[in-house]
Amino acid sequence: WRVLVPGGRLCLNSANLGDREIVGQMKQALQTAKETRTAGHEAQAAFEDILREAQRLRTRIGLDDGSASVATAALRHLETTLAPGARVAIVGVGPMSRYLAQRLPERGFQITMSNRTLSKAEAFGLPLVPLARLQMDPEGFDAVVTATASSSPIFTKGNWERLDRPPVRLVDLALPYDTEPEMDEIPWVTRVDLSTFLAETEGGRMKRREAAVHAEPFIVGAVERLRRRADARIQKHANRTAQDRLTDAWEALEAEAIAPGSVLAGLDPVQMEALEALLKRGRTLAFRALNLHREPALEGR
């Protein structure tokens, strides 16, 4: 989206409309900055405001409806078809495999990695299983997810058809396919391939495109709210600074007025009491004037 707003142009670009990757990167950047103490108070407050508005926008215009990427569609499919704690073998080390290897453990699934070159799968820090073993027998797994760059199927009906195993879900995210379509004929195998997820994600993308048409007024509103809150933080900081300076000035004045050796130090007790009352009254009026100056400015924002 590109939306004209007062004072400039707001640009929100994503490879997949409505995906959470950019927001996720912002959250991670903010967390890292907090941990390393490289984010000031204003930067933290601004980022947190932006993240809240991003979630509000997603909810208001329906960007959470439907999946727009194959990886998120596959994740949702596995979540809805497998039992909690299911054992899943992931074959491949590409972006989709990496995404699922990160998200599935967060949802309680037991993940084992596999790859033709097994050493490449070690970087995931998860248990490993040799690909040759999986190709011959998926025993011990409730699902096998495969997403490699192989030019021909690496899982074949001939290797599995004589086996008798508990139900196994075979999720093929590769193109060309990593699995022979005929594997769906094996009684205990449920095969789902890329075409299913492409159809689902196209529906999700259509919903998001329709939602995006109505996004402009919400984005403009979000920008205005962000600006008002930023202005309020700036004003609050300025007021605090002014109050601190005024406090320091009055304390210095009071100390000088009654300090030993000052012109006023020789006042008798009655005169000194009157001076202290005058200084106290002056402090009250000064702070009242500061607050009166601040209130019209805040009302005008």
PDB file of N, CA and C in Angstrom, residues 63-161:
ATOM      1  N   LEU A  63      -7.170  -8.946   7.690  1.00  0.00           N
ATOM      2  CA  LEU A  63      -5.950  -9.534   7.129  1.00  0.00           C
ATOM      3  C   LEU A  63      -5.602 -10.869   7.773  1.00  0.00           C
ATOM      4  N   ASP A  64      -6.223 -11.189   8.890  1.00  0.00           N
ATOM      5  CA  ASP A  64      -5.956 -12.472   9.538  1.00  0.00           C
ATOM      6  C   ASP A  64      -6.777 -13.603   8.926  1.00  0.00           C
ATOM      7  N   ASP A  65      -7.659 -13.267   7.996  1.00  0.00           N
ATOM      8  CA  ASP A  65      -8.524 -14.284   7.400  1.00  0.00           C
ATOM      9  C   ASP A  65      -7.804 -14.985   6.253  1.00  0.00           C
ATOM     10  N   GLY A  66      -7.545 -16.276   6.402  1.00  0.00           N
ATOM     11  CA  GLY A  66      -6.945 -17.054   5.327  1.00  0.00           C
ATOM     12  C   GLY A  66      -5.432 -16.954   5.281  1.00  0.00           C
ATOM     13  N   SER A  67      -4.817 -17.982   4.710  1.00  0.00           N
ATOM     14  CA  SER A  67      -3.361 -18.008   4.568  1.00  0.00           C
ATOM     15  C   SER A  67      -2.978 -17.453   3.203  1.00  0.00           C
ATOM     16  N   ALA A  68      -1.865 -16.722   3.145  1.00  0.00           N
ATOM     17  CA  ALA A  68      -1.415 -16.153   1.879  1.00  0.00           C
ATOM     18  C   ALA A  68      -0.091 -16.739   1.424  1.00  0.00           C
ATOM     19  N   SER A  69       0.509 -17.636   2.191  1.00  0.00           N
ATOM     20  CA  SER A  69       1.750 -18.280   1.775  1.00  0.00           C
ATOM     21  C   SER A  69       1.616 -19.779   1.977  1.00  0.00           C
ATOM     22  N   VAL A  70       2.337 -20.545   1.151  1.00  0.00           N
ATOM     23  CA  VAL A  70       2.267 -22.002   1.229  1.00  0.00           C
ATOM     24  C   VAL A  70       2.722 -22.488   2.598  1.00  0.00           C
ATOM     25  N   ALA A  71       3.778 -21.885   3.134  1.00  0.00           N
ATOM     26  CA  ALA A  71       4.305 -22.329   4.428  1.00  0.00           C
ATOM     27  C   ALA A  71       3.283 -22.155   5.543  1.00  0.00           C
ATOM     28  N   THR A  72       2.601 -21.007   5.579  1.00  0.00           N
ATOM     29  CA  THR A  72       1.605 -20.795   6.632  1.00  0.00           C
ATOM     30  C   THR A  72       0.399 -21.699   6.423  1.00  0.00           C
ATOM     31  N   ALA A  73       0.033 -21.951   5.162  1.00  0.00           N
ATOM     32  CA  ALA A  73      -1.074 -22.873   4.894  1.00  0.00           C
ATOM     33  C   ALA A  73      -0.720 -24.285   5.338  1.00  0.00           C
ATOM     34  N   ALA A  74       0.511 -24.707   5.081  1.00  0.00           N
ATOM     35  CA  ALA A  74       0.953 -26.039   5.507  1.00  0.00           C
ATOM     36  C   ALA A  74       0.978 -26.142   7.023  1.00  0.00           C
ATOM     37  N   LEU A  75       1.421 -25.083   7.677  1.00  0.00           N
ATOM     38  CA  LEU A  75       1.439 -25.073   9.143  1.00  0.00           C
ATOM     39  C   LEU A  75       0.031 -25.235   9.693  1.00  0.00           C
ATOM     40  N   ARG A  76      -0.895 -24.485   9.136  1.00  0.00           N
ATOM     41  CA  ARG A  76      -2.279 -24.576   9.605  1.00  0.00           C
ATOM     42  C   ARG A  76      -2.852 -25.969   9.338  1.00  0.00           C
ATOM     43  N   HIS A  77      -2.516 -26.543   8.194  1.00  0.00           N
ATOM     44  CA  HIS A  77      -2.993 -27.886   7.851  1.00  0.00           C
ATOM     45  C   HIS A  77      -2.506 -28.907   8.877  1.00  0.00           C
ATOM     46  N   LEU A  78      -1.235 -28.845   9.215  1.00  0.00           N
ATOM     47  CA  LEU A  78      -0.678 -29.799  10.180  1.00  0.00           C
ATOM     48  C   LEU A  78      -1.286 -29.594  11.563  1.00  0.00           C
ATOM     49  N   GLU A  79      -1.512 -28.357  11.938  1.00  0.00           N
ATOM     50  CA  GLU A  79      -2.109 -28.073  13.248  1.00  0.00           C
ATOM     51  C   GLU A  79      -3.511 -28.655  13.368  1.00  0.00           C
ATOM     52  N   THR A  80      -4.257 -28.608  12.266  1.00  0.00           N
ATOM     53  CA  THR A  80      -5.658 -29.037  12.325  1.00  0.00           C
ATOM     54  C   THR A  80      -5.852 -30.527  12.065  1.00  0.00           C
ATOM     55  N   THR A  81      -4.847 -31.203  11.510  1.00  0.00           N
ATOM     56  CA  THR A  81      -5.019 -32.623  11.169  1.00  0.00           C
ATOM     57  C   THR A  81      -4.231 -33.569  12.066  1.00  0.00           C
ATOM     58  N   LEU A  82      -3.256 -33.058  12.790  1.00  0.00           N
ATOM     59  CA  LEU A  82      -2.439 -33.915  13.651  1.00  0.00           C
ATOM     60  C   LEU A  82      -2.802 -33.713  15.114  1.00  0.00           C
ATOM     61  N   ALA A  83      -2.615 -34.758  15.887  1.00  0.00           N
ATOM     62  CA  ALA A  83      -2.869 -34.683  17.325  1.00  0.00           C
ATOM     63  C   ALA A  83      -1.741 -33.911  18.010  1.00  0.00           C
ATOM     64  N   PRO A  84      -2.033 -33.289  19.150  1.00  0.00           N
ATOM     65  CA  PRO A  84      -0.968 -32.599  19.896  1.00  0.00           C
ATOM     66  C   PRO A  84       0.187 -33.549  20.204  1.00  0.00           C
ATOM     67  N   GLY A  85       1.397 -33.062  20.030  1.00  0.00           N
ATOM     68  CA  GLY A  85       2.565 -33.889  20.307  1.00  0.00           C
ATOM     69  C   GLY A  85       2.930 -34.862  19.210  1.00  0.00           C
ATOM     70  N   ALA A  86       2.292 -34.753  18.049  1.00  0.00           N
ATOM     71  CA  ALA A  86       2.572 -35.675  16.941  1.00  0.00           C
ATOM     72  C   ALA A  86       4.034 -35.579  16.509  1.00  0.00           C
ATOM     73  N   ARG A  87       4.539 -36.688  15.971  1.00  0.00           N
ATOM     74  CA  ARG A  87       5.931 -36.768  15.524  1.00  0.00           C
ATOM     75  C   ARG A  87       5.989 -36.487  14.024  1.00  0.00           C
ATOM     76  N   VAL A  88       6.758 -35.468  13.653  1.00  0.00           N
ATOM     77  CA  VAL A  88       6.814 -35.004  12.267  1.00  0.00           C
ATOM     78  C   VAL A  88       8.260 -35.018  11.774  1.00  0.00           C
ATOM     79  N   ALA A  89       8.475 -35.647  10.612  1.00  0.00           N
ATOM     80  CA  ALA A  89       9.782 -35.602   9.950  1.00  0.00           C
ATOM     81  C   ALA A  89       9.722 -34.552   8.846  1.00  0.00           C
ATOM     82  N   ILE A  90      10.685 -33.649   8.835  1.00  0.00           N
ATOM     83  CA  ILE A  90      10.766 -32.613   7.806  1.00  0.00           C
ATOM     84  C   ILE A  90      11.980 -32.895   6.931  1.00  0.00           C
ATOM     85  N   VAL A  91      11.733 -33.031   5.623  1.00  0.00           N
ATOM     86  CA  VAL A  91      12.801 -33.344   4.673  1.00  0.00           C
ATOM     87  C   VAL A  91      13.108 -32.095   3.854  1.00  0.00           C
ATOM     88  N   GLY A  92      14.374 -31.672   3.875  1.00  0.00           N
ATOM     89  CA  GLY A  92      14.778 -30.472   3.152  1.00  0.00           C
ATOM     90  C   GLY A  92      15.264 -29.399   4.114  1.00  0.00           C
ATOM     91  N   VAL A  93      16.042 -28.460   3.578  1.00  0.00           N
ATOM     92  CA  VAL A  93      16.612 -27.407   4.424  1.00  0.00           C
ATOM     93  C   VAL A  93      16.334 -26.009   3.856  1.00  0.00           C
ATOM     94  N   GLY A  94      15.362 -25.898   2.959  1.00  0.00           N
ATOM     95  CA  GLY A  94      15.025 -24.617   2.350  1.00  0.00           C
ATOM     96  C   GLY A  94      14.161 -23.753   3.254  1.00  0.00           C
ATOM     97  N   PRO A  95      13.691 -22.597   2.732  1.00  0.00           N
ATOM     98  CA  PRO A  95      12.917 -21.649   3.542  1.00  0.00           C
ATOM     99  C   PRO A  95      11.657 -22.241   4.161  1.00  0.00           C
ATOM    100  N   MET A  96      10.895 -23.046   3.402  1.00  0.00           N
ATOM    101  CA  MET A  96       9.672 -23.617   3.968  1.00  0.00           C
ATOM    102  C   MET A  96       9.985 -24.617   5.070  1.00  0.00           C
ATOM    103  N   SER A  97      11.007 -25.433   4.862  1.00  0.00           N
ATOM    104  CA  SER A  97      11.415 -26.374   5.908  1.00  0.00           C
ATOM    105  C   SER A  97      11.868 -25.621   7.152  1.00  0.00           C
ATOM    106  N   ARG A  98      12.615 -24.557   6.943  1.00  0.00           N
ATOM    107  CA  ARG A  98      13.109 -23.753   8.066  1.00  0.00           C
ATOM    108  C   ARG A  98      11.941 -23.135   8.839  1.00  0.00           C
ATOM    109  N   TYR A  99      10.961 -22.623   8.111  1.00  0.00           N
ATOM    110  CA  TYR A  99       9.788 -22.012   8.743  1.00  0.00           C
ATOM    111  C   TYR A  99       9.041 -23.028   9.603  1.00  0.00           C
ATOM    112  N   LEU A 100       8.783 -24.208   9.041  1.00  0.00           N
ATOM    113  CA  LEU A 100       8.036 -25.233   9.778  1.00  0.00           C
ATOM    114  C   LEU A 100       8.853 -25.785  10.936  1.00  0.00           C
ATOM    115  N   ALA A 101      10.162 -25.908  10.750  1.00  0.00           N
ATOM    116  CA  ALA A 101      11.019 -26.413  11.827  1.00  0.00           C
ATOM    117  C   ALA A 101      11.039 -25.461  13.014  1.00  0.00           C
ATOM    118  N   GLN A 102      10.767 -24.199  12.752  1.00  0.00           N
ATOM    119  CA  GLN A 102      10.713 -23.219  13.840  1.00  0.00           C
ATOM    120  C   GLN A 102       9.331 -23.169  14.477  1.00  0.00           C
ATOM    121  N   ARG A 103       8.284 -23.196  13.651  1.00  0.00           N
ATOM    122  CA  ARG A 103       6.928 -22.991  14.164  1.00  0.00           C
ATOM    123  C   ARG A 103       6.318 -24.244  14.801  1.00  0.00           C
ATOM    124  N   LEU A 104       6.569 -25.410  14.237  1.00  0.00           N
ATOM    125  CA  LEU A 104       5.926 -26.622  14.752  1.00  0.00           C
ATOM    126  C   LEU A 104       6.330 -26.952  16.191  1.00  0.00           C
ATOM    127  N   PRO A 105       7.609 -26.863  16.569  1.00  0.00           N
ATOM    128  CA  PRO A 105       7.946 -27.117  17.976  1.00  0.00           C
ATOM    129  C   PRO A 105       7.264 -26.142  18.927  1.00  0.00           C
ATOM    130  N   GLU A 106       7.053 -24.903  18.486  1.00  0.00           N
ATOM    131  CA  GLU A 106       6.362 -23.920  19.319  1.00  0.00           C
ATOM    132  C   GLU A 106       4.938 -24.356  19.620  1.00  0.00           C
ATOM    133  N   ARG A 107       4.387 -25.217  18.764  1.00  0.00           N
ATOM    134  CA  ARG A 107       3.017 -25.692  18.932  1.00  0.00           C
ATOM    135  C   ARG A 107       2.960 -27.094  19.527  1.00  0.00           C
ATOM    136  N   GLY A 108       4.070 -27.565  20.024  1.00  0.00           N
ATOM    137  CA  GLY A 108       4.081 -28.825  20.759  1.00  0.00           C
ATOM    138  C   GLY A 108       4.368 -30.067  19.948  1.00  0.00           C
ATOM    139  N   PHE A 109       4.713 -29.929  18.663  1.00  0.00           N
ATOM    140  CA  PHE A 109       5.008 -31.103  17.843  1.00  0.00           C
ATOM    141  C   PHE A 109       6.468 -31.528  18.021  1.00  0.00           C
ATOM    142  N   GLN A 110       6.707 -32.827  17.868  1.00  0.00           N
ATOM    143  CA  GLN A 110       8.058 -33.373  17.966  1.00  0.00           C
ATOM    144  C   GLN A 110       8.655 -33.448  16.558  1.00  0.00           C
ATOM    145  N   ILE A 111       9.704 -32.689  16.320  1.00  0.00           N
ATOM    146  CA  ILE A 111      10.248 -32.531  14.973  1.00  0.00           C
ATOM    147  C   ILE A 111      11.590 -33.236  14.831  1.00  0.00           C
ATOM    148  N   THR A 112      11.732 -33.950  13.713  1.00  0.00           N
ATOM    149  CA  THR A 112      12.999 -34.570  13.330  1.00  0.00           C
ATOM    150  C   THR A 112      13.330 -34.114  11.918  1.00  0.00           C
ATOM    151  N   MET A 113      14.576 -33.733  11.685  1.00  0.00           N
ATOM    152  CA  MET A 113      14.991 -33.230  10.382  1.00  0.00           C
ATOM    153  C   MET A 113      15.674 -34.323   9.564  1.00  0.00           C
ATOM    154  N   SER A 114      15.533 -34.196   8.228  1.00  0.00           N
ATOM    155  CA  SER A 114      16.194 -35.123   7.319  1.00  0.00           C
ATOM    156  C   SER A 114      16.585 -34.380   6.053  1.00  0.00           C
ATOM    157  N   ASN A 115      17.619 -34.880   5.389  1.00  0.00           N
ATOM    158  CA  ASN A 115      18.074 -34.270   4.145  1.00  0.00           C
ATOM    159  C   ASN A 115      19.021 -35.244   3.459  1.00  0.00           C
ATOM    160  N   ARG A 116      19.130 -35.101   2.130  1.00  0.00           N
ATOM    161  CA  ARG A 116      20.047 -36.001   1.422  1.00  0.00           C
ATOM    162  C   ARG A 116      21.472 -35.837   1.964  1.00  0.00           C
ATOM    163  N   THR A 117      21.875 -34.578   2.181  1.00  0.00           N
ATOM    164  CA  THR A 117      23.147 -34.313   2.862  1.00  0.00           C
ATOM    165  C   THR A 117      22.805 -33.988   4.311  1.00  0.00           C
ATOM    166  N   LEU A 118      22.938 -34.963   5.171  1.00  0.00           N
ATOM    167  CA  LEU A 118      22.430 -34.839   6.539  1.00  0.00           C
ATOM    168  C   LEU A 118      23.134 -33.730   7.322  1.00  0.00           C
ATOM    169  N   SER A 119      24.372 -33.458   6.993  1.00  0.00           N
ATOM    170  CA  SER A 119      25.116 -32.432   7.736  1.00  0.00           C
ATOM    171  C   SER A 119      24.466 -31.052   7.603  1.00  0.00           C
ATOM    172  N   LYS A 120      23.789 -30.799   6.466  1.00  0.00           N
ATOM    173  CA  LYS A 120      23.121 -29.507   6.284  1.00  0.00           C
ATOM    174  C   LYS A 120      21.936 -29.351   7.232  1.00  0.00           C
ATOM    175  N   ALA A 121      21.343 -30.467   7.649  1.00  0.00           N
ATOM    176  CA  ALA A 121      20.203 -30.416   8.563  1.00  0.00           C
ATOM    177  C   ALA A 121      20.637 -30.242  10.011  1.00  0.00           C
ATOM    178  N   GLU A 122      21.914 -30.449  10.293  1.00  0.00           N
ATOM    179  CA  GLU A 122      22.400 -30.339  11.671  1.00  0.00           C
ATOM    180  C   GLU A 122      22.251 -28.924  12.212  1.00  0.00           C
ATOM    181  N   ALA A 123      22.275 -27.931  11.315  1.00  0.00           N
ATOM    182  CA  ALA A 123      22.206 -26.529  11.743  1.00  0.00           C
ATOM    183  C   ALA A 123      20.891 -26.196  12.438  1.00  0.00           C
ATOM    184  N   PHE A 124      19.861 -27.007  12.245  1.00  0.00           N
ATOM    185  CA  PHE A 124      18.569 -26.744  12.863  1.00  0.00           C
ATOM    186  C   PHE A 124      18.579 -27.066  14.356  1.00  0.00           C
ATOM    187  N   GLY A 125      19.543 -27.841  14.789  1.00  0.00           N
ATOM    188  CA  GLY A 125      19.618 -28.200  16.200  1.00  0.00           C
ATOM    189  C   GLY A 125      18.511 -29.126  16.654  1.00  0.00           C
ATOM    190  N   LEU A 126      17.976 -29.916  15.739  1.00  0.00           N
ATOM    191  CA  LEU A 126      16.894 -30.852  16.038  1.00  0.00           C
ATOM    192  C   LEU A 126      17.379 -32.277  15.783  1.00  0.00           C
ATOM    193  N   PRO A 127      16.648 -33.280  16.311  1.00  0.00           N
ATOM    194  CA  PRO A 127      17.027 -34.669  16.019  1.00  0.00           C
ATOM    195  C   PRO A 127      17.062 -34.926  14.515  1.00  0.00           C
ATOM    196  N   LEU A 128      17.889 -35.877  14.098  1.00  0.00           N
ATOM    197  CA  LEU A 128      18.070 -36.177  12.676  1.00  0.00           C
ATOM    198  C   LEU A 128      17.686 -37.618  12.378  1.00  0.00           C
ATOM    199  N   VAL A 129      17.233 -37.838  11.137  1.00  0.00           N
ATOM    200  CA  VAL A 129      16.975 -39.190  10.655  1.00  0.00           C
ATOM    201  C   VAL A 129      17.508 -39.268   9.224  1.00  0.00           C
ATOM    202  N   PRO A 130      18.235 -40.324   8.864  1.00  0.00           N
ATOM    203  CA  PRO A 130      18.751 -40.442   7.494  1.00  0.00           C
ATOM    204  C   PRO A 130      17.616 -40.493   6.476  1.00  0.00           C
ATOM    205  N   LEU A 131      17.786 -39.804   5.368  1.00  0.00           N
ATOM    206  CA  LEU A 131      16.757 -39.802   4.333  1.00  0.00           C
ATOM    207  C   LEU A 131      16.514 -41.208   3.800  1.00  0.00           C
ATOM    208  N   ALA A 132      17.559 -41.990   3.627  1.00  0.00           N
ATOM    209  CA  ALA A 132      17.400 -43.351   3.103  1.00  0.00           C
ATOM    210  C   ALA A 132      16.490 -44.183   3.991  1.00  0.00           C
ATOM    211  N   ARG A 133      16.560 -43.951   5.274  1.00  0.00           N
ATOM    212  CA  ARG A 133      15.701 -44.700   6.207  1.00  0.00           C
ATOM    213  C   ARG A 133      14.239 -44.305   6.014  1.00  0.00           C
ATOM    214  N   LEU A 134      13.967 -42.993   5.877  1.00  0.00           N
ATOM    215  CA  LEU A 134      12.594 -42.529   5.658  1.00  0.00           C
ATOM    216  C   LEU A 134      12.051 -43.010   4.319  1.00  0.00           C
ATOM    217  N   GLN A 135      12.895 -43.020   3.311  1.00  0.00           N
ATOM    218  CA  GLN A 135      12.446 -43.447   1.985  1.00  0.00           C
ATOM    219  C   GLN A 135      11.953 -44.894   1.996  1.00  0.00           C
ATOM    220  N   MET A 136      12.531 -45.698   2.854  1.00  0.00           N
ATOM    221  CA  MET A 136      12.142 -47.103   2.919  1.00  0.00           C
ATOM    222  C   MET A 136      11.006 -47.352   3.893  1.00  0.00           C
ATOM    223  N   ASP A 137      10.915 -46.520   4.974  1.00  0.00           N
ATOM    224  CA  ASP A 137       9.925 -46.801   6.015  1.00  0.00           C
ATOM    225  C   ASP A 137       9.756 -45.566   6.913  1.00  0.00           C
ATOM    226  N   PRO A 138       8.519 -45.025   7.029  1.00  0.00           N
ATOM    227  CA  PRO A 138       8.295 -43.859   7.882  1.00  0.00           C
ATOM    228  C   PRO A 138       7.942 -44.235   9.322  1.00  0.00           C
ATOM    229  N   GLU A 139       8.267 -45.449   9.723  1.00  0.00           N
ATOM    230  CA  GLU A 139       7.889 -45.927  11.051  1.00  0.00           C
ATOM    231  C   GLU A 139       8.357 -44.944  12.132  1.00  0.00           C
ATOM    232  N   GLY A 140       7.459 -44.679  13.073  1.00  0.00           N
ATOM    233  CA  GLY A 140       7.780 -43.777  14.176  1.00  0.00           C
ATOM    234  C   GLY A 140       7.344 -42.347  13.948  1.00  0.00           C
ATOM    235  N   PHE A 141       6.789 -42.062  12.771  1.00  0.00           N
ATOM    236  CA  PHE A 141       6.356 -40.699  12.476  1.00  0.00           C
ATOM    237  C   PHE A 141       4.872 -40.675  12.118  1.00  0.00           C
ATOM    238  N   ASP A 142       4.207 -39.606  12.545  1.00  0.00           N
ATOM    239  CA  ASP A 142       2.794 -39.407  12.203  1.00  0.00           C
ATOM    240  C   ASP A 142       2.645 -38.625  10.906  1.00  0.00           C
ATOM    241  N   ALA A 143       3.678 -37.903  10.532  1.00  0.00           N
ATOM    242  CA  ALA A 143       3.639 -37.121   9.286  1.00  0.00           C
ATOM    243  C   ALA A 143       5.050 -36.953   8.748  1.00  0.00           C
ATOM    244  N   VAL A 144       5.133 -36.899   7.426  1.00  0.00           N
ATOM    245  CA  VAL A 144       6.393 -36.589   6.748  1.00  0.00           C
ATOM    246  C   VAL A 144       6.124 -35.385   5.852  1.00  0.00           C
ATOM    247  N   VAL A 145       6.865 -34.306   6.085  1.00  0.00           N
ATOM    248  CA  VAL A 145       6.750 -33.098   5.268  1.00  0.00           C
ATOM    249  C   VAL A 145       8.009 -32.999   4.423  1.00  0.00           C
ATOM    250  N   THR A 146       7.846 -32.900   3.115  1.00  0.00           N
ATOM    251  CA  THR A 146       9.017 -32.875   2.242  1.00  0.00           C
ATOM    252  C   THR A 146       8.980 -31.658   1.324  1.00  0.00           C
ATOM    253  N   ALA A 147      10.107 -30.965   1.240  1.00  0.00           N
ATOM    254  CA  ALA A 147      10.213 -29.756   0.414  1.00  0.00           C
ATOM    255  C   ALA A 147      11.654 -29.619  -0.062  1.00  0.00           C
ATOM    256  N   THR A 148      12.021 -30.439  -1.044  1.00  0.00           N
ATOM    257  CA  THR A 148      13.393 -30.415  -1.558  1.00  0.00           C
ATOM    258  C   THR A 148      13.404 -29.894  -2.990  1.00  0.00           C
ATOM    259  N   ALA A 149      14.592 -29.768  -3.541  1.00  0.00           N
ATOM    260  CA  ALA A 149      14.749 -29.311  -4.928  1.00  0.00           C
ATOM    261  C   ALA A 149      15.027 -30.477  -5.865  1.00  0.00           C
ATOM    262  N   SER A 150      14.655 -31.672  -5.462  1.00  0.00           N
ATOM    263  CA  SER A 150      14.904 -32.851  -6.290  1.00  0.00           C
ATOM    264  C   SER A 150      14.135 -32.759  -7.608  1.00  0.00           C
ATOM    265  N   SER A 151      14.744 -33.235  -8.680  1.00  0.00           N
ATOM    266  CA  SER A 151      14.097 -33.193  -9.999  1.00  0.00           C
ATOM    267  C   SER A 151      13.158 -34.371 -10.227  1.00  0.00           C
ATOM    268  N   SER A 152      13.165 -35.331  -9.305  1.00  0.00           N
ATOM    269  CA  SER A 152      12.285 -36.506  -9.425  1.00  0.00           C
ATOM    270  C   SER A 152      11.846 -36.935  -8.026  1.00  0.00           C
ATOM    271  N   PRO A 153      10.750 -37.718  -7.925  1.00  0.00           N
ATOM    272  CA  PRO A 153      10.253 -38.123  -6.609  1.00  0.00           C
ATOM    273  C   PRO A 153      11.308 -38.864  -5.791  1.00  0.00           C
ATOM    274  N   ILE A 154      11.387 -38.504  -4.520  1.00  0.00           N
ATOM    275  CA  ILE A 154      12.308 -39.212  -3.625  1.00  0.00           C
ATOM    276  C   ILE A 154      11.556 -40.200  -2.736  1.00  0.00           C
ATOM    277  N   PHE A 155      10.222 -40.109  -2.738  1.00  0.00           N
ATOM    278  CA  PHE A 155       9.381 -41.082  -2.041  1.00  0.00           C
ATOM    279  C   PHE A 155       8.503 -41.774  -3.083  1.00  0.00           C
ATOM    280  N   THR A 156       8.536 -43.096  -3.086  1.00  0.00           N
ATOM    281  CA  THR A 156       7.817 -43.855  -4.113  1.00  0.00           C
ATOM    282  C   THR A 156       6.850 -44.854  -3.493  1.00  0.00           C
ATOM    283  N   LYS A 157       5.816 -45.148  -4.272  1.00  0.00           N
ATOM    284  CA  LYS A 157       4.822 -46.115  -3.823  1.00  0.00           C
ATOM    285  C   LYS A 157       5.452 -47.484  -3.611  1.00  0.00           C
ATOM    286  N   GLY A 158       6.379 -47.857  -4.487  1.00  0.00           N
ATOM    287  CA  GLY A 158       6.982 -49.182  -4.406  1.00  0.00           C
ATOM    288  C   GLY A 158       7.684 -49.458  -3.091  1.00  0.00           C
ATOM    289  N   ASN A 159       8.261 -48.442  -2.474  1.00  0.00           N
ATOM    290  CA  ASN A 159       8.989 -48.641  -1.220  1.00  0.00           C
ATOM    291  C   ASN A 159       8.071 -48.813  -0.014  1.00  0.00           C
ATOM    292  N   TRP A 160       6.863 -48.235  -0.093  1.00  0.00           N
ATOM    293  CA  TRP A 160       5.988 -48.234   1.088  1.00  0.00           C
ATOM    294  C   TRP A 160       4.791 -49.174   0.972  1.00  0.00           C
ATOM    295  N   GLU A 161       4.425 -49.589  -0.225  1.00  0.00           N
ATOM    296  CA  GLU A 161       3.134 -50.254  -0.398  1.00  0.00           C
ATOM    297  C   GLU A 161       3.033 -51.601   0.303  1.00  0.00           C
TER     298      GLU A 161
END
